[in-house]
Coordinates of C-alpha atoms and ligand atoms in Angstrom, one line a residue:
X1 CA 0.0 0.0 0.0
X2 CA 1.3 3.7 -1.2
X3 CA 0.3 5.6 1.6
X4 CA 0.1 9.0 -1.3
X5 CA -2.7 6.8 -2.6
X6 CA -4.8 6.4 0.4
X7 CA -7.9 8.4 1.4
X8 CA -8.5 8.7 4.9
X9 CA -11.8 10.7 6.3
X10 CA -12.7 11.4 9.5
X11 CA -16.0 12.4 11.0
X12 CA -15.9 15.1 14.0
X13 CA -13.2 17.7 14.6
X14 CA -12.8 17.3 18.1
X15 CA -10.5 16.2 20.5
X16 CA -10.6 12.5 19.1
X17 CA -10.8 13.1 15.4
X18 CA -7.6 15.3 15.5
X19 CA -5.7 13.1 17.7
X20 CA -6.0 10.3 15.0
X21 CA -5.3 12.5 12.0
X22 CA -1.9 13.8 13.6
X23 CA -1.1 10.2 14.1
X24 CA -2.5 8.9 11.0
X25 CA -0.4 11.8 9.4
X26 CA 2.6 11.0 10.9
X27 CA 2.9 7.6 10.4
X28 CA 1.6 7.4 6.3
X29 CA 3.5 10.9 5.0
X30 CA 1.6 11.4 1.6
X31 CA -2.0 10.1 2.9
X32 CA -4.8 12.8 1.9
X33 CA -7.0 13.3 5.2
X34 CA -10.5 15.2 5.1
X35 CA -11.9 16.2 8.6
X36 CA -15.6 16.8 8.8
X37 CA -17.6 18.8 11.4
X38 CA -21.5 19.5 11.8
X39 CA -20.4 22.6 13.2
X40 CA -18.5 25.4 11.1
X41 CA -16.0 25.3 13.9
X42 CA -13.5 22.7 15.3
X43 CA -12.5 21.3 18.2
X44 CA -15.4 19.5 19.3
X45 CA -15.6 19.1 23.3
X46 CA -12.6 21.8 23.8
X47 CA -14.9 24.5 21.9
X48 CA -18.5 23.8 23.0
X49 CA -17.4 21.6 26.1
X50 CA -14.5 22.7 28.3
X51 CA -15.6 24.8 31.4
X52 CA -15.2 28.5 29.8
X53 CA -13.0 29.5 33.0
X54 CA -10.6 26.1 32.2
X55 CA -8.6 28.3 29.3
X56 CA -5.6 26.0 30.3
X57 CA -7.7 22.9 29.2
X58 CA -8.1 24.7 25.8
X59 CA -4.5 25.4 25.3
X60 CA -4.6 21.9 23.3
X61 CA -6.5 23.1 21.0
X62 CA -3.4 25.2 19.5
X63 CA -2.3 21.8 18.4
X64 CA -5.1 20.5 16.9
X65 CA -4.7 23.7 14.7
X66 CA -1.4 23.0 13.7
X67 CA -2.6 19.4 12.9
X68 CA -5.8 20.8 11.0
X69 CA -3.6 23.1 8.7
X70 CA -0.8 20.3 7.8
X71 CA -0.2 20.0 4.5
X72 CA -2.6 16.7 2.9
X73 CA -5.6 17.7 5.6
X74 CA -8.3 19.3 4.8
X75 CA -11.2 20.8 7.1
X76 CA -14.8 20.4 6.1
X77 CA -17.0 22.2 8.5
X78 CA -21.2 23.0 8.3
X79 CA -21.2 19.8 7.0
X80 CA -23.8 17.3 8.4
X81 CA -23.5 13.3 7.9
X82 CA -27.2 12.4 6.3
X83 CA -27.6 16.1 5.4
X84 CA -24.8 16.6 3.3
X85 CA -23.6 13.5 2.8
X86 CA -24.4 10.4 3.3
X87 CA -22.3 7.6 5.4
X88 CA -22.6 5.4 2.0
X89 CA -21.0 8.3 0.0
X90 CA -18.2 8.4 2.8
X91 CA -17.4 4.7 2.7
X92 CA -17.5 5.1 -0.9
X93 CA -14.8 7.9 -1.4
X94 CA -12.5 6.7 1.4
X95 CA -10.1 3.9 2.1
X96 CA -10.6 4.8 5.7
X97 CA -13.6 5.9 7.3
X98 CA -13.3 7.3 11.3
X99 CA -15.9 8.1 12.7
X100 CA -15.3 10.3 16.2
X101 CA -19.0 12.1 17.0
X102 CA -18.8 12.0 20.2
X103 CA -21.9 11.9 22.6
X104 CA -24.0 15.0 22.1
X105 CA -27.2 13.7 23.7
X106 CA -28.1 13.7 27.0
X107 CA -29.3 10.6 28.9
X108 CA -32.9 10.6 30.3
X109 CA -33.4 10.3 33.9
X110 CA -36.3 8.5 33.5
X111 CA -38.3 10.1 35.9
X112 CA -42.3 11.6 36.5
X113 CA -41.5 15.5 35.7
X114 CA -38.6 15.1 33.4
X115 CA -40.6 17.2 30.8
X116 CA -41.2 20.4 33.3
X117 CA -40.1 23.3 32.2
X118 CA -37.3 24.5 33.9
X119 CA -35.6 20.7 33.9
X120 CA -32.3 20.8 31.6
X121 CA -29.8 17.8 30.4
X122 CA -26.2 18.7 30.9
X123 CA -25.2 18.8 27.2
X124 CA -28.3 21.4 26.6
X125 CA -27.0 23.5 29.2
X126 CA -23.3 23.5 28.5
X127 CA -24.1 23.9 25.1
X128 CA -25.9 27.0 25.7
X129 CA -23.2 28.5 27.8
X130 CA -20.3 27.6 25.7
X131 CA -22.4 28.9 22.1
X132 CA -23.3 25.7 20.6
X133 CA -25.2 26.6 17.8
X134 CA -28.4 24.7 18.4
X135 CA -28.3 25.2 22.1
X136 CA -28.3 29.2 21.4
X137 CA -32.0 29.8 22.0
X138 CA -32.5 27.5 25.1
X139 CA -32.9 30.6 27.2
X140 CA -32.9 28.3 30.3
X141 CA -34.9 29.6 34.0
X142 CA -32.9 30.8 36.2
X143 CA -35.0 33.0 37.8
X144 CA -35.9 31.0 40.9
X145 CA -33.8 30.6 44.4
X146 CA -33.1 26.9 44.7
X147 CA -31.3 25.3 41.2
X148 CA -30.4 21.6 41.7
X149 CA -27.4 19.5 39.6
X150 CA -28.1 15.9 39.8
X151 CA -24.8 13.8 39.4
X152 CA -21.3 13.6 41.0
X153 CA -19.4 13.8 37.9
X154 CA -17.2 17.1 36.7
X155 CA -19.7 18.2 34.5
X156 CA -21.9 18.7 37.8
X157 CA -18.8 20.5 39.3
X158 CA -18.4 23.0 36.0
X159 CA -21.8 23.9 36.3
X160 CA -22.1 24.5 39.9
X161 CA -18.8 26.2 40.0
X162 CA -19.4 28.6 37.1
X163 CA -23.0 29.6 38.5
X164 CA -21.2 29.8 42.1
X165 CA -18.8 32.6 40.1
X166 CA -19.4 36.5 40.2
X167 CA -18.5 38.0 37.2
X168 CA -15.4 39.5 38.0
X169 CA -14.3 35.9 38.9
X170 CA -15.9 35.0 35.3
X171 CA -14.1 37.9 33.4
X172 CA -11.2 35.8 32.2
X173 CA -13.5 32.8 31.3
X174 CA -15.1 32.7 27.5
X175 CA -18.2 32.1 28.8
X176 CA -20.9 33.8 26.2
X177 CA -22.4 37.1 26.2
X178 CA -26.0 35.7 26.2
X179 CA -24.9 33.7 29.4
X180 CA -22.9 36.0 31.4
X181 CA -26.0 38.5 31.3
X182 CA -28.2 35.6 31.9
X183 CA -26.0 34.4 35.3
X184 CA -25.6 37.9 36.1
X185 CA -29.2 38.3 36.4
X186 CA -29.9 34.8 38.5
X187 CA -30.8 34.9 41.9
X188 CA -29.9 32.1 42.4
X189 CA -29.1 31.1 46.5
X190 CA -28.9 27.6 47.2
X191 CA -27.3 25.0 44.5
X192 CA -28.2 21.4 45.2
X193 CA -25.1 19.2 44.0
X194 CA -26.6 15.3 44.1
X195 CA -24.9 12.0 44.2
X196 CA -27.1 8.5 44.4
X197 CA -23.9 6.9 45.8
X198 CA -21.8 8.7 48.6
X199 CA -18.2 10.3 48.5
X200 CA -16.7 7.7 47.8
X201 CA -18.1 6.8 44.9
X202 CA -18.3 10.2 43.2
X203 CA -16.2 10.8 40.2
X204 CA -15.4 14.3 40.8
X205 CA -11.2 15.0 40.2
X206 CA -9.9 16.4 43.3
X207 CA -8.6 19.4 41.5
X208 CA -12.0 20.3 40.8
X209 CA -13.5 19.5 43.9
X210 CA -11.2 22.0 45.8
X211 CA -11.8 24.8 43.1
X212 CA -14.8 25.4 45.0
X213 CA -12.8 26.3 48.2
X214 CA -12.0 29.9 45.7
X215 CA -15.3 30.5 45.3
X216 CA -15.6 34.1 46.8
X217 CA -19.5 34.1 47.5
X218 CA -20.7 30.8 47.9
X219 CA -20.7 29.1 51.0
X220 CA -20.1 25.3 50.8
X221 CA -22.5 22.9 52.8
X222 CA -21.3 19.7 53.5
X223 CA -22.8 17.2 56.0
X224 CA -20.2 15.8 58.1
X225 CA -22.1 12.8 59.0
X226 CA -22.5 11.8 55.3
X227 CA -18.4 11.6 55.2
X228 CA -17.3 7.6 55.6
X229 CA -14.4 7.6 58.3
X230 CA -13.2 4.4 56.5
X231 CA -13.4 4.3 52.7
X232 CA -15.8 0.6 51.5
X233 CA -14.2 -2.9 50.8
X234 CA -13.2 -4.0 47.8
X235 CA -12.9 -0.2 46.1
X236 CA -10.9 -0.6 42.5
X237 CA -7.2 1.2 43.6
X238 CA -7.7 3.7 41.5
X239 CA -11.3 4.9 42.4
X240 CA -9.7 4.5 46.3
X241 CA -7.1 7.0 45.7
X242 CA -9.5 9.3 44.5
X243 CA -11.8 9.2 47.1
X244 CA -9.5 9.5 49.5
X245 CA -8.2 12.3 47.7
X246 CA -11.7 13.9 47.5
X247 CA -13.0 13.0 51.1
X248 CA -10.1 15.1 52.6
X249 CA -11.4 18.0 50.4
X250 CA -15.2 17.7 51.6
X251 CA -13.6 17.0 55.3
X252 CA -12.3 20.9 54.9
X253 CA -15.5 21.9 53.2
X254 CA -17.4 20.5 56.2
X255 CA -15.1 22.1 59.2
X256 CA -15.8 25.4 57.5
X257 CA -16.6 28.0 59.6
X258 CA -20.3 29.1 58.8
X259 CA -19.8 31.3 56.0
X260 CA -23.3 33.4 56.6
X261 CA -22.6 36.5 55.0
X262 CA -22.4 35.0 51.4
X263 CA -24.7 35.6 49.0
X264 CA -24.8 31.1 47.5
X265 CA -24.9 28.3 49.2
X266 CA -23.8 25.1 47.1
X267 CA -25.3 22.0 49.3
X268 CA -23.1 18.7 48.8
X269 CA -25.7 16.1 49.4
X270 CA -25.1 12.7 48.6
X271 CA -27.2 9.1 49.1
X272 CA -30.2 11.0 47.8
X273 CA -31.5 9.2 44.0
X274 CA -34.0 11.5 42.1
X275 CA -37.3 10.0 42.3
X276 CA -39.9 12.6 40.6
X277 CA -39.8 16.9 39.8
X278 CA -42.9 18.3 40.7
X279 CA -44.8 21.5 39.4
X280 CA -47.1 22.7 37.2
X281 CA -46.0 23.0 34.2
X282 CA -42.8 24.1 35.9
X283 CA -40.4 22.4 37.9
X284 CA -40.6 23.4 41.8
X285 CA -39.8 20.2 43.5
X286 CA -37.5 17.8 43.4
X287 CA -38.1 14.5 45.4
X288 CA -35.2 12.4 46.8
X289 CA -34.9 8.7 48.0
X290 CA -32.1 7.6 50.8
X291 CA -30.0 5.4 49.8
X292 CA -27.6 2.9 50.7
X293 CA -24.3 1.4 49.3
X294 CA -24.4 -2.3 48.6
X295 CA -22.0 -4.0 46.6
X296 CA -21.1 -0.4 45.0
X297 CA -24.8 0.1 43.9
X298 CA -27.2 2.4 44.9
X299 CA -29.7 0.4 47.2
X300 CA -32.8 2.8 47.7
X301 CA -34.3 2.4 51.5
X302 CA -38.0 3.8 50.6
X303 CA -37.5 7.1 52.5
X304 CA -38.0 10.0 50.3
X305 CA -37.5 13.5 50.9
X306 CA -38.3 16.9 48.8
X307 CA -36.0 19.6 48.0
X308 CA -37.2 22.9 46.4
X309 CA -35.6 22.9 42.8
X310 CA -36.8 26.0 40.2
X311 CA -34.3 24.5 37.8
X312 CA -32.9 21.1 37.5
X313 CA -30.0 20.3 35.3
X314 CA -29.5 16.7 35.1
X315 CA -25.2 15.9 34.6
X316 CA -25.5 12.0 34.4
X317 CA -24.2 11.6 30.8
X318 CA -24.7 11.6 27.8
X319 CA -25.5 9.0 24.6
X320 CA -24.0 9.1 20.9
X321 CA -26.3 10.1 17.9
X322 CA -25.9 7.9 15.0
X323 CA -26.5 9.4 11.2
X324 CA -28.4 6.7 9.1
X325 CA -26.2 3.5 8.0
X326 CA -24.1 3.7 11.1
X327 CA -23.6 0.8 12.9
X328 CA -25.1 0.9 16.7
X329 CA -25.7 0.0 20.1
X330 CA -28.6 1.3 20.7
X331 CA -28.1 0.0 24.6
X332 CA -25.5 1.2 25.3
X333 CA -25.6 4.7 23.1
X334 CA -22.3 3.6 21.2
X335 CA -21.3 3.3 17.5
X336 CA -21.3 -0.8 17.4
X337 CA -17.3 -2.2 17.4
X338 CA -15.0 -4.4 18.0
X339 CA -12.1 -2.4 20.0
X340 CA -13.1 0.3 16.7
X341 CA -13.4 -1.4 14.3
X342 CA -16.7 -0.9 12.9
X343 CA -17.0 -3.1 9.5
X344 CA -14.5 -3.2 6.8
X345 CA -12.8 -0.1 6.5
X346 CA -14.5 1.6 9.0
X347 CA -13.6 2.7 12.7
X348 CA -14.6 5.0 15.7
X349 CA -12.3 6.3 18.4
X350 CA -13.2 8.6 21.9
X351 CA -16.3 9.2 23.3
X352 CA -18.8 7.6 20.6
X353 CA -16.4 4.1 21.0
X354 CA -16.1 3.8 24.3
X355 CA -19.1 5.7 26.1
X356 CA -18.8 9.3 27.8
X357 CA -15.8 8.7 30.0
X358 CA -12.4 10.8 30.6
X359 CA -10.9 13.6 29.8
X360 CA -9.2 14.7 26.3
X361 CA -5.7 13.5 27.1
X362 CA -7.3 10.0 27.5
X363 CA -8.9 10.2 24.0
X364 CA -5.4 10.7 22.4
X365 CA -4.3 7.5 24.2
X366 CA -7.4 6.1 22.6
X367 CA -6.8 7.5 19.2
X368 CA -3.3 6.3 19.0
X369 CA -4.5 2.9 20.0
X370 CA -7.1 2.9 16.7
X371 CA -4.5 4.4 14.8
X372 CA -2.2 1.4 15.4
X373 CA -5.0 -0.7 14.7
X374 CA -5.6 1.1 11.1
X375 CA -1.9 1.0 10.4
X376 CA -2.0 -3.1 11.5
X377 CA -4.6 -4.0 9.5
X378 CA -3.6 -1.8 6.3
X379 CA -0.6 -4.3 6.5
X380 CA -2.7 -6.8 5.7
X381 CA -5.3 -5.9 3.2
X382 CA -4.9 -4.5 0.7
X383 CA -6.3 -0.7 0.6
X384 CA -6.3 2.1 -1.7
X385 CA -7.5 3.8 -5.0
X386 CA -11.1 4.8 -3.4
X387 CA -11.4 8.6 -4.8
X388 CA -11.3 10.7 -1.6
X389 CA -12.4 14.4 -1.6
X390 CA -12.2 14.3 -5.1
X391 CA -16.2 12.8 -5.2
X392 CA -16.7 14.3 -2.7
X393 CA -16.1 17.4 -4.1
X394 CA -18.4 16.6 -6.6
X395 CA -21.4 15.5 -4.8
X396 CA -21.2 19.1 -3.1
X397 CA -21.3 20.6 -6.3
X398 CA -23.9 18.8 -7.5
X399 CA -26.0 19.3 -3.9
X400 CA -24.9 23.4 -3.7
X401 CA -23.1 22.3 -0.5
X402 CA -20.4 24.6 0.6
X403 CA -17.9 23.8 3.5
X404 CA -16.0 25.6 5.7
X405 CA -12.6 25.6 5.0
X406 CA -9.8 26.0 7.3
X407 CA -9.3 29.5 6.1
X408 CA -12.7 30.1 7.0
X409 CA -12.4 28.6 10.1
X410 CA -9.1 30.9 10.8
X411 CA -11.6 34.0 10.1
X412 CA -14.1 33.0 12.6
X413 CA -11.5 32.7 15.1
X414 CA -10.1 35.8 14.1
X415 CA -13.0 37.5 14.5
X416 CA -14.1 36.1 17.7
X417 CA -10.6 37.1 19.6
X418 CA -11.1 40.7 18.2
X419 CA -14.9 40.9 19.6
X420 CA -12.7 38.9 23.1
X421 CA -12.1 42.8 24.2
X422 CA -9.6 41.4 27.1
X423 CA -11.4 37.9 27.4
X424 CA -9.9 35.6 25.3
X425 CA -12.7 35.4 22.8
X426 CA -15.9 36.2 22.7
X427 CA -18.0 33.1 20.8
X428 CA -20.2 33.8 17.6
X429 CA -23.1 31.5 18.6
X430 CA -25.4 31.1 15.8
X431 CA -24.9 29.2 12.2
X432 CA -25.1 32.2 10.1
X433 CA -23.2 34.8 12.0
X434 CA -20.4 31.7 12.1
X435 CA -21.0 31.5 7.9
X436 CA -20.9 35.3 7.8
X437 CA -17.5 35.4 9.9
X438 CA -16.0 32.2 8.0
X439 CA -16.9 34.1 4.3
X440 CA -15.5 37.1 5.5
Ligands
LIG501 P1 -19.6 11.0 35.0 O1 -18.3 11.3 35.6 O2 -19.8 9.6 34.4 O3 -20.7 11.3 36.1 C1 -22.0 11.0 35.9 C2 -22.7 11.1 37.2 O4 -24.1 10.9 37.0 C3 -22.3 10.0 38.2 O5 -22.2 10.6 39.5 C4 -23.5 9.0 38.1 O6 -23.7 8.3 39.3 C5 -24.6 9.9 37.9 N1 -25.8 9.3 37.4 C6 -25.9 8.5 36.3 N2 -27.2 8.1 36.1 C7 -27.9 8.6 37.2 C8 -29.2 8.6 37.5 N3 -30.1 7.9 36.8 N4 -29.6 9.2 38.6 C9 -28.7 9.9 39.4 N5 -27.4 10.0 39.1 C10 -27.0 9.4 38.0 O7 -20.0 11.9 33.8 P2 -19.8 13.5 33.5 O8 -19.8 14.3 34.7 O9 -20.8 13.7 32.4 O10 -18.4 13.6 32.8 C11 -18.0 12.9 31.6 C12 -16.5 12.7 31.5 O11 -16.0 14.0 31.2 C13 -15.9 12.3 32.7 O12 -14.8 11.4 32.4 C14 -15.3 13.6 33.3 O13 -14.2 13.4 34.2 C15 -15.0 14.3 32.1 N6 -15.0 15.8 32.4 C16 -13.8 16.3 32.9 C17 -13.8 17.6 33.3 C18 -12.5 18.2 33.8 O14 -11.5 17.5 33.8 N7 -12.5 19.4 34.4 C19 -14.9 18.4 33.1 C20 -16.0 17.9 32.6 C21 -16.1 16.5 32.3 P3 -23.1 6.8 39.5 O15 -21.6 7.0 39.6 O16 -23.8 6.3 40.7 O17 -23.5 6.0 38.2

């Protein structure tokens, strides 16, 4: 195989998609590569993802720029599999197929009340705040006194952190126009942060956790009697080390001294599984069920309990969203494969292979494990000739479909640091303003 002969696209310019196509570059010099996004912009999760006051975190995506403007790569953006293209058009103009969508849908609670308004999934609510386009117009409530986070993950602790921030504490953080004058007009006092299982079995990252100890105007509730002196039997070591790690965090939370002149108090409450919201037509209520750890599960004990809750965002992950053709597991919200490979020709890497779990770094671990797997198994069959962006250059003239380029990608970005005034950018949140930007 003559790797200047092979076609290699790649569906989803975030963290995952340009891991694989720096490593994919490296490793066959001469290869074409073709990055496609939904979005006109890249960068997946590190754009539309990332806390907007974690600007270290983003730093990577310097990189994925460098990678994205390589000679051989090409960036398609605005362009939507089983809009613009279909998935049998892209195995039928590429040698290799990736497919890295991530997991843009939120998982259902299941739950009487899920439909109230005022009740939000995690993705619907980041995605307003970081300017995803089609989370632009959620306009979410904020406008009541109790708001309640349900999951002990770190997309709870974004959330609660960023709406635990005062604006000056915000003013370095991209977080969108349309969102800073939305928190800024919250009244929000007591945040409800809620974990079915206990400390222990949280997933919070300490460094997280203790980011909360900055928090100028929030006061941090922690019930000392819901701390475990000794950590359960038979933890995995590494979810041990964490809790131990995060237990002597919430240890310093709870010796606090009352903190009663500030304005928010975020409520570390754990053992409580969402039973039902309640309201009318609005959610007020949220109801809670003890429970109990057995065997690492969630055992509920039948006592319930009702906190009020004018917004609800549930943070308990999220599922992939296949295009029509793909292969899936329906079950378990994953494109279908076998350690990523999908069928012949085809793969997947990060989030939409594996499920919602880890932070970028691991995807590039991930990514350079699939690459290796490509690069294996182009040693053995042999690949090539497929026409790459050359039909699919043609079926966009033929549909009137016009990509983002890189260059227009560079425009956006361009524009969107000059609009930053002193923050380091400030997001164009809507499809056409992003077209307008990109066509300069
Ligand atoms: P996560 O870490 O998997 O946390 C999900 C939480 O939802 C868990 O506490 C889980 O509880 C809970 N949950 C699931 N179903 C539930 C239900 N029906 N009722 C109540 N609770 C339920 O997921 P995430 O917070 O979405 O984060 C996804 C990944 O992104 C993680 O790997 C995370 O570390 C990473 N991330 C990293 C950062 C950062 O580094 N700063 C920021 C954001 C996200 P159980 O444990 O009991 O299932």
């Amino acid at each position: 195989m003559n790797p200047a002969e092979l076609h290699i696209g790649i569906v989803g310019a975030g963290p995952s998609g340009c891991y694989v196509a720096d490593a994919l570059g490296r490793k066959l010099p001469g290869a074409r590569i073709d990055i496609f996004d939904r979005l006109p912009t890249p960068f997946g999760l590190v754009r539309g993802g990332v806390a907007p006051d974690h600007q270290g975190t983003k730093n990577i995506a310097r990189q994925f720029e460098r990678t994205l403007g390589k000679d051989g790569v090409r960036f398609l953006g605005n362009i939507a599999i089983g809009r613009d293209l279909s998935y049998e058009e892209l195995k039928a103009a590429y040698d290799v197929l990736i497919i890295t969508i991530g997991a843009l849908e939120d998982r259902r609670l299941g739950i009487p009340g899920e439909t109230l308004d005022g009740v939000y999934g995690s993705g619907q609510f980041v995605g307003w705040y970081n300017g995803i386009p089609d989370g632009r117009e959620l306009e979410p409530k904020l406008d009541g006194k109790s708001l309640a986070i349900i999951g002990n993950g770190n997309v709870a602790l974004d959330i609660a952190r960023l709406l635990g921030k005062t604006p000056d504490e915000l003013a370095s953080s991209d977080l969108c126009a349309h969102a800073r004058t939305a928190f800024e007009a919250a009244r929000i006092e007591d945040i409800w942060l809620i974990g079915r299982r206990g400390p222990a079995e949280a997933s919070f990252t300490t460094a997280e956790l203790a980011e909360f100890g900055e928090l100028s105007r929030v006061a941090i509730q922690v019930d000392p009697a819901q701390l475990p002196q000794i950590l359960p039997e038979g933890l995995p070591e590494e979810q041990r080390k964490l809790a131990e790690k995060n237990l002597e965090v919430l240890r310093t939370y709870a010796a606090h001294e009352e903190q009663h002149n500030r304005p928010v108090r975020i409520h570390f409450m754990f053992h409580a599984a969402p039973v039902a919201i309640l309201g009318e037509g609005r959610a007020r209520e949220l109801v809670l069920e003890k429970t109990r750890i057995e065997h690492g599960r969630a055992i509920p004990g039948g006592e319930t309990f009702t906190i009020p809750a004018d917004t609800i965002i549930s943070a308990i992950g999220y599922r992939s969203t296949p295009f029509s053709g793909l292969p899936f597991d329906e079950v378990r919200g994953i494109v279908a494969n076998d350690q990523g490979r999908v069928e012949a020709g085809v793969y997947t890497v990060g989030w939409c292979k594996r499920g919602p779990q880890g932070v970028v770094p691991a995807n590039r671990a991930d990514s350079l494990a699939v690459a290796d797997l490509i690069l294996a198994d182009l040693a053995i069959h042999q690949t090539g000739g497929k026409p790459g962006g050359a039909l699919i250059d043609s079926l966009f003239a033929e549909h009137g479909v016009r990509p983002v380029d890189f260059a227009g990608w560079q425009k956006i970005n361009a524009a969107e640091v000059a609009a930053g005034q002193g923050r380091p950018r400030e997001k164009l949140a809507r499809i056409e303003d992003l077209l307008a930007a990109a066509r300069g």
